[in-house]
Structure formats: structure tokens, C-alpha cells
Amino acid sequence: MPDASLLNNAIRDQLMDCGLFDQLQPGDFAAAAGYFALSAMSAGQDIFREGDAGTFMCIIVSGQVSVRKTDAEGREVEIAVLRKGRAFGEMAVLDGERRSASCVAASDCQLLSLGKDALEKMLNDAPKIAAKVIRALAVALSKRLRMVDGQLLAQQV
């Protein structure tokens, strides 16, 4: 199956390039790649909607993703635009809660996705690699939370 191995190598390379998983060893990337999928999204296409069940997370390989939340008046407001290398949707995969925002392809995108089921399978099959992946996601979330905390503090001053 040369196609599957080419795809696996492409996913491995994208995981290495995204910068999110610096704790993984070179061999870990090839093993982890088997649990991720690569997909293409067209500009304007919904990736997921606020309130949906969180069944997968994504990493942007190319393109941009718009993050949107519904305000008190029921209007959808763009709160961020994410670019290459950024992970999103990981909160719902880690905590099992519903999506806290909508994500829409702001341009044509290529995305790596990791499903909740695939993460569970990785935990069973390759627990050390899965632990490194989960730790990397937790560190990324922690950095994002610290950044938001700083922004909130700056608004209060």
C-alpha cells in the first residue's frame, strides 16, 4: 500500500513542521501520524459549530480558520483568525464538553485532524506517545489561557 505510506509520511512531516509536538522523538512522529487524518476544506465551509459535540481536533497545515462565537444578541462574531501550525478544537476532545465556538474555513485549508476515538486508540496502543501528544496540547492551551489572562488584565488597567 504505497499510497497509505505516502500519506502517513506526509502527515508525519506536517506533525514535525507544526511546532506543537516538540517533545516527541523523531520515531514518535511516524507512530503518531497513523492516528491523524489529512483533509481539505473550502473557504466558507463549516469545520464545526458552537454547541456541537467535540469529536475531533485539528491542526492547520495551510490556510486560515475563523473562530466565531454567538454574542448576547444572537449574532456570530469573529473572535480570532488562526493560521498555519495552530491547533484548535482540542478543548472539546480533551474534556468531552460541547464546542465553545464555531470554526469556519476563512480560506481554502488543509487540516490534520485527530478524532477522540483515535486519541483513545493511541492511548491504548502507544501510551507514551499519546501522553506526549496530550501534554503538548495541554501546554498549548495553558499558553493560550495565560495570553488571555494578560489581555483581560490589560483591559482593566
mmCIF file of C-alpha atoms in Angstrom:
data_model
loop_
_atom_site.group_PDB
_atom_site.id
_atom_site.type_symbol
_atom_site.label_atom_id
_atom_site.label_comp_id
_atom_site.label_asym_id
_atom_site.label_seq_id
_atom_site.Cartn_x
_atom_site.Cartn_y
_atom_site.Cartn_z
ATOM 1 C CA MET A 1 0.000 0.000 0.000
ATOM 2 C CA PRO A 2 2.345 2.752 -1.159
ATOM 3 C CA ASP A 3 -0.458 5.373 -1.036
ATOM 4 C CA ALA A 4 -1.054 4.791 2.680
ATOM 5 C CA SER A 5 2.657 5.023 3.449
ATOM 6 C CA LEU A 6 2.996 8.226 1.379
ATOM 7 C CA LEU A 7 0.036 9.726 3.251
ATOM 8 C CA ASN A 8 1.499 8.605 6.587
ATOM 9 C CA ASN A 9 4.833 10.230 5.660
ATOM 10 C CA ALA A 10 3.064 13.461 4.636
ATOM 11 C CA ILE A 11 1.174 13.534 7.952
ATOM 12 C CA ARG A 12 4.400 12.769 9.863
ATOM 13 C CA ASP A 13 6.139 15.685 8.122
ATOM 14 C CA GLN A 14 3.234 18.032 8.913
ATOM 15 C CA LEU A 15 3.284 16.996 12.579
ATOM 16 C CA MET A 16 7.032 17.678 12.691
ATOM 17 C CA ASP A 17 6.617 21.072 11.000
ATOM 18 C CA CYS A 18 3.727 22.419 13.082
ATOM 19 C CA GLY A 19 5.914 23.020 16.135
ATOM 20 C CA LEU A 20 3.261 21.811 18.534
ATOM 21 C CA PHE A 21 4.868 18.466 19.342
ATOM 22 C CA ASP A 22 8.485 19.421 20.043
ATOM 23 C CA GLN A 23 8.594 16.876 22.907
ATOM 24 C CA LEU A 24 8.190 13.947 20.506
ATOM 25 C CA GLN A 25 11.232 11.998 19.343
ATOM 26 C CA PRO A 26 11.760 11.566 15.572
ATOM 27 C CA GLY A 27 10.400 7.995 15.681
ATOM 28 C CA ASP A 28 7.343 9.089 17.664
ATOM 29 C CA PHE A 29 6.120 11.258 14.775
ATOM 30 C CA ALA A 30 5.811 8.277 12.420
ATOM 31 C CA ALA A 31 3.847 6.323 15.041
ATOM 32 C CA ALA A 32 1.585 9.285 15.898
ATOM 33 C CA ALA A 33 0.923 10.043 12.214
ATOM 34 C CA GLY A 34 -1.143 6.863 11.870
ATOM 35 C CA TYR A 35 -3.786 8.298 14.207
ATOM 36 C CA PHE A 36 -4.233 11.602 12.341
ATOM 37 C CA ALA A 37 -6.166 12.267 9.129
ATOM 38 C CA LEU A 38 -5.499 14.927 6.481
ATOM 39 C CA SER A 39 -8.440 16.771 4.957
ATOM 40 C CA ALA A 40 -9.132 19.725 2.677
ATOM 41 C CA MET A 41 -11.747 22.392 3.411
ATOM 42 C CA SER A 42 -13.068 25.040 1.024
ATOM 43 C CA ALA A 43 -13.290 28.706 2.013
ATOM 44 C CA GLY A 44 -16.552 29.330 3.874
ATOM 45 C CA GLN A 45 -17.032 25.681 4.857
ATOM 46 C CA ASP A 46 -18.013 24.953 8.486
ATOM 47 C CA ILE A 47 -15.446 22.823 10.294
ATOM 48 C CA PHE A 48 -17.665 22.637 13.377
ATOM 49 C CA ARG A 49 -20.362 24.746 15.047
ATOM 50 C CA GLU A 50 -20.628 26.174 18.552
ATOM 51 C CA GLY A 51 -22.544 23.676 20.689
ATOM 52 C CA ASP A 52 -21.620 20.607 18.581
ATOM 53 C CA ALA A 53 -20.231 17.519 20.302
ATOM 54 C CA GLY A 54 -16.438 17.671 20.295
ATOM 55 C CA THR A 55 -15.367 14.556 18.424
ATOM 56 C CA PHE A 56 -12.106 15.778 16.842
ATOM 57 C CA MET A 57 -9.414 18.458 16.947
ATOM 58 C CA CYS A 58 -7.451 19.999 14.089
ATOM 59 C CA ILE A 59 -4.059 21.468 13.265
ATOM 60 C CA ILE A 60 -3.860 23.918 10.364
ATOM 61 C CA VAL A 61 -1.431 22.728 7.674
ATOM 62 C CA SER A 62 -2.249 25.589 5.301
ATOM 63 C CA GLY A 63 -4.850 28.330 5.044
ATOM 64 C CA GLN A 64 -6.729 30.223 7.737
ATOM 65 C CA VAL A 65 -9.593 29.382 10.087
ATOM 66 C CA SER A 66 -12.073 31.887 11.532
ATOM 67 C CA VAL A 67 -13.164 31.308 15.147
ATOM 68 C CA ARG A 68 -16.621 32.696 15.879
ATOM 69 C CA LYS A 69 -18.872 32.973 18.929
ATOM 70 C CA THR A 70 -22.507 33.948 19.249
ATOM 71 C CA ASP A 71 -22.988 37.199 21.203
ATOM 72 C CA ALA A 72 -25.842 38.155 23.554
ATOM 73 C CA GLU A 73 -27.931 39.387 20.589
ATOM 74 C CA GLY A 74 -27.518 36.075 18.771
ATOM 75 C CA ARG A 75 -25.068 37.435 16.180
ATOM 76 C CA GLU A 76 -21.979 35.478 15.226
ATOM 77 C CA VAL A 77 -18.823 37.488 15.968
ATOM 78 C CA GLU A 78 -15.322 36.604 14.747
ATOM 79 C CA ILE A 79 -13.015 36.431 17.764
ATOM 80 C CA ALA A 80 -9.831 35.140 16.094
ATOM 81 C CA VAL A 81 -8.246 34.083 12.822
ATOM 82 C CA LEU A 82 -5.935 31.093 13.146
ATOM 83 C CA ARG A 83 -3.027 30.357 10.811
ATOM 84 C CA LYS A 84 -0.665 27.536 9.869
ATOM 85 C CA GLY A 85 0.574 25.404 12.762
ATOM 86 C CA ARG A 86 -2.236 26.368 15.141
ATOM 87 C CA ALA A 87 -4.290 23.676 16.844
ATOM 88 C CA PHE A 88 -7.968 24.182 17.566
ATOM 89 C CA GLY A 89 -10.857 22.108 18.870
ATOM 90 C CA GLU A 90 -8.620 20.350 21.377
ATOM 91 C CA MET A 91 -10.578 21.528 24.452
ATOM 92 C CA ALA A 92 -13.647 19.507 23.473
ATOM 93 C CA VAL A 93 -11.554 16.433 22.619
ATOM 94 C CA LEU A 94 -9.783 16.569 25.976
ATOM 95 C CA ASP A 95 -12.714 17.440 28.251
ATOM 96 C CA GLY A 96 -15.655 15.908 26.365
ATOM 97 C CA GLU A 97 -17.671 19.147 26.533
ATOM 98 C CA ARG A 98 -19.529 20.716 23.609
ATOM 99 C CA ARG A 99 -17.793 23.140 21.241
ATOM 100 C CA SER A 100 -17.276 26.569 22.823
ATOM 101 C CA ALA A 101 -17.087 28.323 19.424
ATOM 102 C CA SER A 102 -17.667 27.764 15.714
ATOM 103 C CA CYS A 103 -14.738 27.312 13.327
ATOM 104 C CA VAL A 104 -15.097 28.109 9.630
ATOM 105 C CA ALA A 105 -12.507 27.867 6.860
ATOM 106 C CA ALA A 106 -11.577 31.517 6.184
ATOM 107 C CA SER A 107 -9.692 30.364 3.069
ATOM 108 C CA ASP A 108 -9.097 27.027 1.393
ATOM 109 C CA CYS A 109 -7.411 24.947 4.115
ATOM 110 C CA GLN A 110 -5.592 21.719 4.687
ATOM 111 C CA LEU A 111 -6.150 20.327 8.162
ATOM 112 C CA LEU A 112 -4.731 17.490 10.195
ATOM 113 C CA SER A 113 -7.400 16.060 12.443
ATOM 114 C CA LEU A 114 -7.247 13.773 15.445
ATOM 115 C CA GLY A 115 -10.520 12.167 16.477
ATOM 116 C CA LYS A 116 -11.446 11.446 20.061
ATOM 117 C CA ASP A 117 -11.649 7.731 19.184
ATOM 118 C CA ALA A 118 -8.210 7.843 17.529
ATOM 119 C CA LEU A 119 -6.762 9.518 20.622
ATOM 120 C CA GLU A 120 -8.286 6.769 22.807
ATOM 121 C CA LYS A 121 -6.793 4.142 20.483
ATOM 122 C CA MET A 122 -3.396 5.866 20.673
ATOM 123 C CA LEU A 123 -3.644 5.832 24.482
ATOM 124 C CA ASN A 124 -4.163 2.051 24.348
ATOM 125 C CA ASP A 125 -1.669 1.242 21.565
ATOM 126 C CA ALA A 126 1.122 3.755 22.263
ATOM 127 C CA PRO A 127 0.543 5.294 25.707
ATOM 128 C CA LYS A 128 3.933 7.048 25.922
ATOM 129 C CA ILE A 129 3.428 8.810 22.576
ATOM 130 C CA ALA A 130 -0.195 9.633 23.453
ATOM 131 C CA ALA A 131 0.959 11.139 26.760
ATOM 132 C CA LYS A 132 3.414 13.391 24.891
ATOM 133 C CA VAL A 133 0.680 14.470 22.446
ATOM 134 C CA ILE A 134 -1.755 15.241 25.284
ATOM 135 C CA ARG A 135 0.944 17.104 27.210
ATOM 136 C CA ALA A 136 1.736 19.227 24.124
ATOM 137 C CA LEU A 137 -1.973 20.082 23.770
ATOM 138 C CA ALA A 138 -2.185 20.973 27.475
ATOM 139 C CA VAL A 139 0.877 23.242 27.180
ATOM 140 C CA ALA A 140 -0.622 24.985 24.116
ATOM 141 C CA LEU A 141 -3.922 25.515 25.978
ATOM 142 C CA SER A 142 -2.064 26.806 29.038
ATOM 143 C CA LYS A 143 -0.112 29.332 26.933
ATOM 144 C CA ARG A 144 -3.337 30.494 25.303
ATOM 145 C CA LEU A 145 -5.041 30.903 28.691
ATOM 146 C CA ARG A 146 -2.100 32.897 30.065
ATOM 147 C CA MET A 147 -2.258 35.162 26.998
ATOM 148 C CA VAL A 148 -5.995 35.770 27.504
ATOM 149 C CA ASP A 149 -5.407 36.435 31.209
ATOM 150 C CA GLY A 150 -2.833 39.082 30.235
ATOM 151 C CA GLN A 151 -5.268 40.661 27.759
ATOM 152 C CA LEU A 152 -8.031 40.782 30.388
ATOM 153 C CA LEU A 153 -5.674 42.374 32.920
ATOM 154 C CA ALA A 154 -4.559 44.977 30.333
ATOM 155 C CA GLN A 155 -8.220 45.887 29.673
ATOM 156 C CA GLN A 156 -8.807 46.507 33.389
ATOM 157 C CA VAL A 157 -5.872 48.918 33.769
#
